[in-house]
PDB file of C-alpha atoms and ligand atoms in Angstrom:
ATOM      1  CA  MET A 357      96.707 107.402  21.635  1.00  0.00           C
ATOM      2  CA  PRO A 358      97.538 103.653  21.735  1.00  0.00           C
ATOM      3  CA  ARG A 359      98.551 102.251  25.103  1.00  0.00           C
ATOM      4  CA  LEU A 360     101.829 100.442  25.757  1.00  0.00           C
ATOM      5  CA  LEU A 361     102.097  98.155  28.757  1.00  0.00           C
ATOM      6  CA  ILE A 362     105.657  97.521  29.977  1.00  0.00           C
ATOM      7  CA  ILE A 363     105.730  94.248  31.935  1.00  0.00           C
ATOM      8  CA  THR A 364     108.523  93.284  34.310  1.00  0.00           C
ATOM      9  CA  SER A 365     109.423  89.605  34.569  1.00  0.00           C
ATOM     10  CA  THR A 366     111.194  89.394  37.919  1.00  0.00           C
ATOM     11  CA  THR A 367     110.135  89.825  41.516  1.00  0.00           C
ATOM     12  CA  ARG A 368     113.208  89.267  43.683  1.00  0.00           C
ATOM     13  CA  PRO A 369     114.521  91.982  46.033  1.00  0.00           C
ATOM     14  CA  GLY A 370     117.391  93.925  44.477  1.00  0.00           C
ATOM     15  CA  ARG A 371     116.453  92.919  40.926  1.00  0.00           C
ATOM     16  CA  ALA A 372     117.873  94.740  37.904  1.00  0.00           C
ATOM     17  CA  GLY A 373     114.340  94.743  36.479  1.00  0.00           C
ATOM     18  CA  THR A 374     113.302  97.760  38.558  1.00  0.00           C
ATOM     19  CA  GLU A 375     115.929 100.098  37.119  1.00  0.00           C
ATOM     20  CA  LEU A 376     115.537  98.745  33.588  1.00  0.00           C
ATOM     21  CA  ALA A 377     111.749  99.207  33.723  1.00  0.00           C
ATOM     22  CA  ALA A 378     112.173 102.836  34.807  1.00  0.00           C
ATOM     23  CA  TRP A 379     114.661 103.425  31.964  1.00  0.00           C
ATOM     24  CA  ALA A 380     112.320 101.808  29.431  1.00  0.00           C
ATOM     25  CA  ARG A 381     109.316 103.746  30.738  1.00  0.00           C
ATOM     26  CA  ASP A 382     111.087 107.124  30.502  1.00  0.00           C
ATOM     27  CA  LEU A 383     112.321 106.344  27.027  1.00  0.00           C
ATOM     28  CA  ALA A 384     108.891 105.151  25.852  1.00  0.00           C
ATOM     29  CA  VAL A 385     107.226 108.291  27.222  1.00  0.00           C
ATOM     30  CA  ALA A 386     109.786 110.476  25.411  1.00  0.00           C
ATOM     31  CA  HIS A 387     109.303 108.417  22.223  1.00  0.00           C
ATOM     32  CA  GLY A 388     105.761 109.742  22.130  1.00  0.00           C
ATOM     33  CA  ALA A 389     103.857 107.072  20.181  1.00  0.00           C
ATOM     34  CA  PHE A 390     102.145 105.544  23.226  1.00  0.00           C
ATOM     35  CA  ALA A 391     100.514 106.297  26.526  1.00  0.00           C
ATOM     36  CA  VAL A 392     102.777 104.206  28.781  1.00  0.00           C
ATOM     37  CA  GLU A 393     101.999 102.097  31.839  1.00  0.00           C
ATOM     38  CA  VAL A 394     104.194  99.700  33.803  1.00  0.00           C
ATOM     39  CA  ALA A 395     102.896  96.406  35.188  1.00  0.00           C
ATOM     40  CA  ASP A 396     105.347  95.324  37.861  1.00  0.00           C
ATOM     41  CA  LEU A 397     104.748  91.642  38.554  1.00  0.00           C
ATOM     42  CA  ALA A 398     106.269  92.048  42.030  1.00  0.00           C
ATOM     43  CA  GLU A 399     103.665  94.658  42.952  1.00  0.00           C
ATOM     44  CA  ILE A 400     100.806  92.840  41.218  1.00  0.00           C
ATOM     45  CA  GLY A 401     101.649  89.679  43.147  1.00  0.00           C
ATOM     46  CA  LEU A 402      99.646  87.106  41.211  1.00  0.00           C
ATOM     47  CA  PRO A 403      99.544  83.683  42.870  1.00  0.00           C
ATOM     48  CA  PHE A 404     100.352  80.614  40.768  1.00  0.00           C
ATOM     49  CA  LEU A 405      97.487  80.108  38.339  1.00  0.00           C
ATOM     50  CA  ASP A 406      94.446  79.287  40.448  1.00  0.00           C
ATOM     51  CA  GLU A 407      91.553  79.568  38.002  1.00  0.00           C
ATOM     52  CA  ALA A 408      89.535  76.410  37.346  1.00  0.00           C
ATOM     53  CA  GLU A 409      88.601  77.306  33.787  1.00  0.00           C
ATOM     54  CA  HIS A 410      91.061  77.721  30.910  1.00  0.00           C
ATOM     55  CA  ALA A 411      91.791  81.385  30.254  1.00  0.00           C
ATOM     56  CA  GLY A 412      90.308  81.061  26.777  1.00  0.00           C
ATOM     57  CA  SER A 413      86.868  80.755  28.380  1.00  0.00           C
ATOM     58  CA  GLY A 414      87.148  84.234  29.910  1.00  0.00           C
ATOM     59  CA  ILE A 415      85.486  82.805  33.032  1.00  0.00           C
ATOM     60  CA  TYR A 416      87.383  84.155  36.014  1.00  0.00           C
ATOM     61  CA  GLU A 417      86.624  83.410  39.629  1.00  0.00           C
ATOM     62  CA  HIS A 418      89.223  85.533  41.391  1.00  0.00           C
ATOM     63  CA  GLU A 419      89.511  89.287  41.842  1.00  0.00           C
ATOM     64  CA  HIS A 420      93.251  89.227  41.036  1.00  0.00           C
ATOM     65  CA  THR A 421      92.469  87.641  37.666  1.00  0.00           C
ATOM     66  CA  HIS A 422      89.812  90.260  36.859  1.00  0.00           C
ATOM     67  CA  ALA A 423      92.286  93.004  37.766  1.00  0.00           C
ATOM     68  CA  TRP A 424      95.093  91.495  35.658  1.00  0.00           C
ATOM     69  CA  SER A 425      92.623  90.951  32.806  1.00  0.00           C
ATOM     70  CA  ALA A 426      91.571  94.624  32.889  1.00  0.00           C
ATOM     71  CA  THR A 427      95.222  95.786  32.891  1.00  0.00           C
ATOM     72  CA  VAL A 428      96.209  93.643  29.914  1.00  0.00           C
ATOM     73  CA  ASP A 429      92.945  94.189  28.028  1.00  0.00           C
ATOM     74  CA  ALA A 430      93.444  97.969  28.171  1.00  0.00           C
ATOM     75  CA  ALA A 431      96.803  97.703  26.398  1.00  0.00           C
ATOM     76  CA  ASP A 432      97.329  97.865  22.643  1.00  0.00           C
ATOM     77  CA  ALA A 433     100.973  96.750  22.674  1.00  0.00           C
ATOM     78  CA  PHE A 434     103.439  95.185  25.096  1.00  0.00           C
ATOM     79  CA  LEU A 435     107.092  95.593  25.959  1.00  0.00           C
ATOM     80  CA  ILE A 436     108.206  92.696  28.130  1.00  0.00           C
ATOM     81  CA  LEU A 437     111.394  92.978  30.158  1.00  0.00           C
ATOM     82  CA  THR A 438     112.663  89.460  29.682  1.00  0.00           C
ATOM     83  CA  ALA A 439     115.225  88.440  32.278  1.00  0.00           C
ATOM     84  CA  GLU A 440     116.999  85.133  31.680  1.00  0.00           C
ATOM     85  CA  TYR A 441     116.811  82.564  34.478  1.00  0.00           C
ATOM     86  CA  ASN A 442     118.444  79.189  33.789  1.00  0.00           C
ATOM     87  CA  ARG A 443     118.358  79.710  30.023  1.00  0.00           C
ATOM     88  CA  GLY A 444     114.662  80.434  29.981  1.00  0.00           C
ATOM     89  CA  ILE A 445     111.995  82.922  30.998  1.00  0.00           C
ATOM     90  CA  THR A 446     111.196  83.538  34.637  1.00  0.00           C
ATOM     91  CA  ALA A 447     108.410  81.688  36.417  1.00  0.00           C
ATOM     92  CA  PRO A 448     106.499  84.892  37.318  1.00  0.00           C
ATOM     93  CA  LEU A 449     106.406  85.936  33.653  1.00  0.00           C
ATOM     94  CA  LYS A 450     105.198  82.549  32.392  1.00  0.00           C
ATOM     95  CA  ASN A 451     102.555  82.472  35.117  1.00  0.00           C
ATOM     96  CA  ALA A 452     101.328  85.991  34.290  1.00  0.00           C
ATOM     97  CA  LEU A 453     101.087  85.060  30.609  1.00  0.00           C
ATOM     98  CA  ASP A 454      99.222  81.802  31.341  1.00  0.00           C
ATOM     99  CA  PHE A 455      96.578  83.591  33.402  1.00  0.00           C
ATOM    100  CA  LEU A 456      94.917  85.173  30.349  1.00  0.00           C
ATOM    101  CA  TYR A 457      94.290  84.459  26.675  1.00  0.00           C
ATOM    102  CA  ARG A 458      91.965  86.753  24.725  1.00  0.00           C
ATOM    103  CA  GLU A 459      93.469  89.836  26.368  1.00  0.00           C
ATOM    104  CA  TRP A 460      96.826  89.127  24.642  1.00  0.00           C
ATOM    105  CA  ASN A 461      95.412  88.304  21.219  1.00  0.00           C
ATOM    106  CA  ASP A 462      96.268  90.268  18.070  1.00  0.00           C
ATOM    107  CA  LYS A 463      98.600  92.669  19.844  1.00  0.00           C
ATOM    108  CA  PRO A 464     102.268  93.311  19.081  1.00  0.00           C
ATOM    109  CA  VAL A 465     104.945  92.487  21.654  1.00  0.00           C
ATOM    110  CA  GLY A 466     108.605  93.481  21.868  1.00  0.00           C
ATOM    111  CA  PHE A 467     111.186  92.080  24.265  1.00  0.00           C
ATOM    112  CA  LEU A 468     113.766  94.011  26.232  1.00  0.00           C
ATOM    113  CA  ALA A 469     115.948  91.031  27.080  1.00  0.00           C
ATOM    114  CA  TYR A 470     118.673  91.063  29.686  1.00  0.00           C
ATOM    115  CA  GLY A 471     121.029  88.559  31.218  1.00  0.00           C
ATOM    116  CA  MET A 472     124.615  87.505  31.642  1.00  0.00           C
ATOM    117  CA  SER A 473     126.023  85.008  29.142  1.00  0.00           C
ATOM    118  CA  SER A 474     123.629  85.573  26.237  1.00  0.00           C
ATOM    119  CA  SER A 475     122.164  88.985  27.133  1.00  0.00           C
ATOM    120  CA  GLY A 476     118.797  87.327  27.738  1.00  0.00           C
ATOM    121  CA  LEU A 477     118.404  86.269  24.104  1.00  0.00           C
ATOM    122  CA  ARG A 478     117.570  82.651  24.979  1.00  0.00           C
ATOM    123  CA  ALA A 479     114.807  83.889  27.272  1.00  0.00           C
ATOM    124  CA  ALA A 480     113.534  86.232  24.567  1.00  0.00           C
ATOM    125  CA  GLU A 481     113.362  83.321  22.103  1.00  0.00           C
ATOM    126  CA  MET A 482     111.347  81.313  24.602  1.00  0.00           C
ATOM    127  CA  ALA A 483     109.080  84.268  25.398  1.00  0.00           C
ATOM    128  CA  SER A 484     108.499  84.750  21.693  1.00  0.00           C
ATOM    129  CA  GLN A 485     107.350  81.122  21.358  1.00  0.00           C
ATOM    130  CA  VAL A 486     104.889  81.566  24.238  1.00  0.00           C
ATOM    131  CA  ALA A 487     103.660  84.870  22.798  1.00  0.00           C
ATOM    132  CA  VAL A 488     102.782  83.176  19.506  1.00  0.00           C
ATOM    133  CA  ALA A 489     100.721  80.590  21.422  1.00  0.00           C
ATOM    134  CA  LEU A 490      98.775  83.525  22.849  1.00  0.00           C
ATOM    135  CA  ALA A 491      98.244  84.993  19.351  1.00  0.00           C
ATOM    136  CA  MET A 492     100.510  87.951  19.984  1.00  0.00           C
ATOM    137  CA  VAL A 493     102.815  89.152  17.237  1.00  0.00           C
ATOM    138  CA  PRO A 494     106.499  89.350  18.308  1.00  0.00           C
ATOM    139  CA  VAL A 495     108.119  92.292  16.536  1.00  0.00           C
ATOM    140  CA  GLY A 496     111.672  92.314  17.877  1.00  0.00           C
ATOM    141  CA  VAL A 497     114.197  92.091  20.679  1.00  0.00           C
ATOM    142  CA  VAL A 498     116.668  94.501  22.214  1.00  0.00           C
ATOM    143  CA  ALA A 499     119.286  92.616  24.229  1.00  0.00           C
ATOM    144  CA  LEU A 500     121.071  94.151  27.196  1.00  0.00           C
ATOM    145  CA  PRO A 501     124.330  92.423  28.209  1.00  0.00           C
ATOM    146  CA  LEU A 502     124.495  92.947  31.963  1.00  0.00           C
ATOM    147  CA  ARG A 503     128.242  92.251  32.256  1.00  0.00           C
ATOM    148  CA  GLN A 504     128.992  95.000  29.754  1.00  0.00           C
ATOM    149  CA  LEU A 505     126.477  97.344  31.389  1.00  0.00           C
ATOM    150  CA  ARG A 506     128.483  97.128  34.618  1.00  0.00           C
ATOM    151  CA  ASP A 507     131.247  99.043  32.815  1.00  0.00           C
ATOM    152  CA  THR A 508     129.287 101.237  30.416  1.00  0.00           C
ATOM    153  CA  GLY A 509     125.846 101.678  31.935  1.00  0.00           C
ATOM    154  CA  LEU A 510     122.933 102.073  29.499  1.00  0.00           C
ATOM    155  CA  THR A 511     124.247 103.884  26.440  1.00  0.00           C
ATOM    156  CA  ALA A 512     122.877 105.869  23.482  1.00  0.00           C
ATOM    157  CA  HIS A 513     123.276 102.676  21.457  1.00  0.00           C
ATOM    158  CA  HIS A 514     120.871 100.794  23.753  1.00  0.00           C
ATOM    159  CA  ALA A 515     118.446 103.725  23.687  1.00  0.00           C
ATOM    160  CA  GLU A 516     118.500 103.764  19.891  1.00  0.00           C
ATOM    161  CA  GLY A 517     117.715 100.044  19.832  1.00  0.00           C
ATOM    162  CA  LEU A 518     114.750 100.527  22.129  1.00  0.00           C
ATOM    163  CA  ARG A 519     113.443 103.488  20.096  1.00  0.00           C
ATOM    164  CA  GLU A 520     113.558 101.313  16.962  1.00  0.00           C
ATOM    165  CA  LEU A 521     111.646  98.583  18.796  1.00  0.00           C
ATOM    166  CA  LEU A 522     109.023 101.136  19.862  1.00  0.00           C
ATOM    167  CA  ASP A 523     108.744 102.290  16.236  1.00  0.00           C
ATOM    168  CA  SER A 524     108.022  98.677  15.240  1.00  0.00           C
ATOM    169  CA  LEU A 525     105.465  98.247  18.008  1.00  0.00           C
ATOM    170  CA  ALA A 526     103.651 101.396  16.844  1.00  0.00           C
ATOM    171  CA  ARG A 527     103.690 100.239  13.202  1.00  0.00           C
ATOM    172  CA  TYR A 528     102.336  96.791  14.024  1.00  0.00           C
ATOM    173  CA  ASP A 529      99.770  98.231  16.414  1.00  0.00           C
ATOM    174  CA  GLY A 530      98.366 100.266  13.505  1.00  0.00           C
ATOM    175  CA  ALA A 531      98.074  97.138  11.366  1.00  0.00           C
ATOM    176  CA  LEU A 532      96.729  94.826  14.078  1.00  0.00           C
ATOM    177  CA  ALA A 533      94.157  97.300  15.419  1.00  0.00           C
ATOM    178  CA  THR A 534      91.843  96.339  12.534  1.00  0.00           C
ATOM    179  CA  LEU A 535      91.877  92.722  13.734  1.00  0.00           C
ATOM    180  CA  ARG A 536      90.893  93.816  17.240  1.00  0.00           C
ATOM    181  CA  ALA A 537      88.089  96.116  16.061  1.00  0.00           C
ATOM    182  CA  PRO A 538      84.605  94.664  16.595  1.00  0.00           C
ATOM    183  CA  GLN A 539      83.647  92.822  13.405  1.00  0.00           C
ATOM    184  CA  VAL A 540      80.417  93.720  11.595  1.00  0.00           C
ATOM    185  CA  PRO A 541      78.401  90.503  11.185  1.00  0.00           C
ATOM    186  CA  ALA A 542      78.050  89.363   7.554  1.00  0.00           C
ATOM    187  CA  GLY A 543      74.986  90.885   5.898  1.00  0.00           C
ATOM    188  CA  GLN A 544      74.930  93.898   8.219  1.00  0.00           C
ATOM    189  CA  ALA A 545      77.584  96.006   6.477  1.00  0.00           C
ATOM    190  CA  ALA A 546      76.401  99.475   5.434  1.00  0.00           C
TER     191      ALA A 546
HETATM  192  C1  FMN B 288     117.762  81.995  39.254  1.00  0.00           C
HETATM  193  C2  FMN B 288     118.665  82.729  38.298  1.00  0.00           C
HETATM  194  C3  FMN B 288     119.091  82.076  37.155  1.00  0.00           C
HETATM  195  C4  FMN B 288     119.871  82.736  36.214  1.00  0.00           C
HETATM  196  N1  FMN B 288     120.209  82.118  35.048  1.00  0.00           N
HETATM  197  C5  FMN B 288     120.835  82.806  34.060  1.00  0.00           C
HETATM  198  C6  FMN B 288     121.044  82.225  32.783  1.00  0.00           C
HETATM  199  O1  FMN B 288     120.722  81.091  32.514  1.00  0.00           O
HETATM  200  N2  FMN B 288     121.642  82.963  31.820  1.00  0.00           N
HETATM  201  C7  FMN B 288     122.043  84.260  32.054  1.00  0.00           C
HETATM  202  O2  FMN B 288     122.546  84.895  31.131  1.00  0.00           O
HETATM  203  N3  FMN B 288     121.847  84.849  33.255  1.00  0.00           N
HETATM  204  C8  FMN B 288     121.254  84.153  34.256  1.00  0.00           C
HETATM  205  N4  FMN B 288     121.036  84.724  35.484  1.00  0.00           N
HETATM  206  C9  FMN B 288     121.491  86.107  35.702  1.00  0.00           C
HETATM  207  C10 FMN B 288     120.326  87.065  35.475  1.00  0.00           C
HETATM  208  O3  FMN B 288     119.993  87.199  34.130  1.00  0.00           O
HETATM  209  C11 FMN B 288     120.646  88.411  36.104  1.00  0.00           C
HETATM  210  O4  FMN B 288     120.917  88.200  37.480  1.00  0.00           O
HETATM  211  C12 FMN B 288     119.506  89.394  35.960  1.00  0.00           C
HETATM  212  O5  FMN B 288     119.841  90.571  36.670  1.00  0.00           O
HETATM  213  C13 FMN B 288     118.205  88.809  36.506  1.00  0.00           C
HETATM  214  O6  FMN B 288     117.153  89.744  36.461  1.00  0.00           O
HETATM  215  P1  FMN B 288     116.639  90.477  37.796  1.00  0.00           P
HETATM  216  O7  FMN B 288     117.870  91.165  38.356  1.00  0.00           O
HETATM  217  O8  FMN B 288     115.602  91.462  37.306  1.00  0.00           O
HETATM  218  O9  FMN B 288     116.132  89.404  38.706  1.00  0.00           O
HETATM  219  C14 FMN B 288     120.282  84.076  36.449  1.00  0.00           C
HETATM  220  C15 FMN B 288     119.878  84.715  37.653  1.00  0.00           C
HETATM  221  C16 FMN B 288     119.059  84.052  38.542  1.00  0.00           C
HETATM  222  C17 FMN B 288     118.609  84.765  39.789  1.00  0.00           C
END
């Protein structure tokens, strides 16, 4: 079964990200297309990027980088909870993305955006741009308007949106898996 990694983007005490990650995890498990894991950036506690070599080299000095590399490498698809801070993505998310390169490549990513004035859509747009630089394939966004959620809570409508995003992630994972498969060197094909 392909593996979905749900990544939180915030680390502050009392964050909405904790509850939203639990909701997304339960829904993704029930969806059934993926084995689901959550990477909580607050628990993982990466420092600001402290590797001497560019991530593209795959040369890592620090244990925290090896651990983060193994977590991301094991995933086939990503769902990133994209909180909006000052019209952009959060610093912990950008830092966690910058730490690695090859581990992100050729994998689909969806964004569960949330925020106040634009429901996190500006952050999702920015995250999408960064994802493309890391050779991920952005497949869609579900936006959660926090002001409205205060009155309604998470509704069937939001759940339907997330299920559709998970469907897309599963479809793209099937297509992109061939790119990630080890290539047979020319002349050695059966
Ligand atoms: C530093 C900071 C900046 C924020 N900037 C924006 C913003 O530009 N646009 C917006 O819609 N919401 C903004 N918000 C509101 C957040 O999207 C909202 O508080 C959300 O719950 C943050 O995610 P978290 O609770 O997981 O930390 C900001 C919140 C913080 C803490």
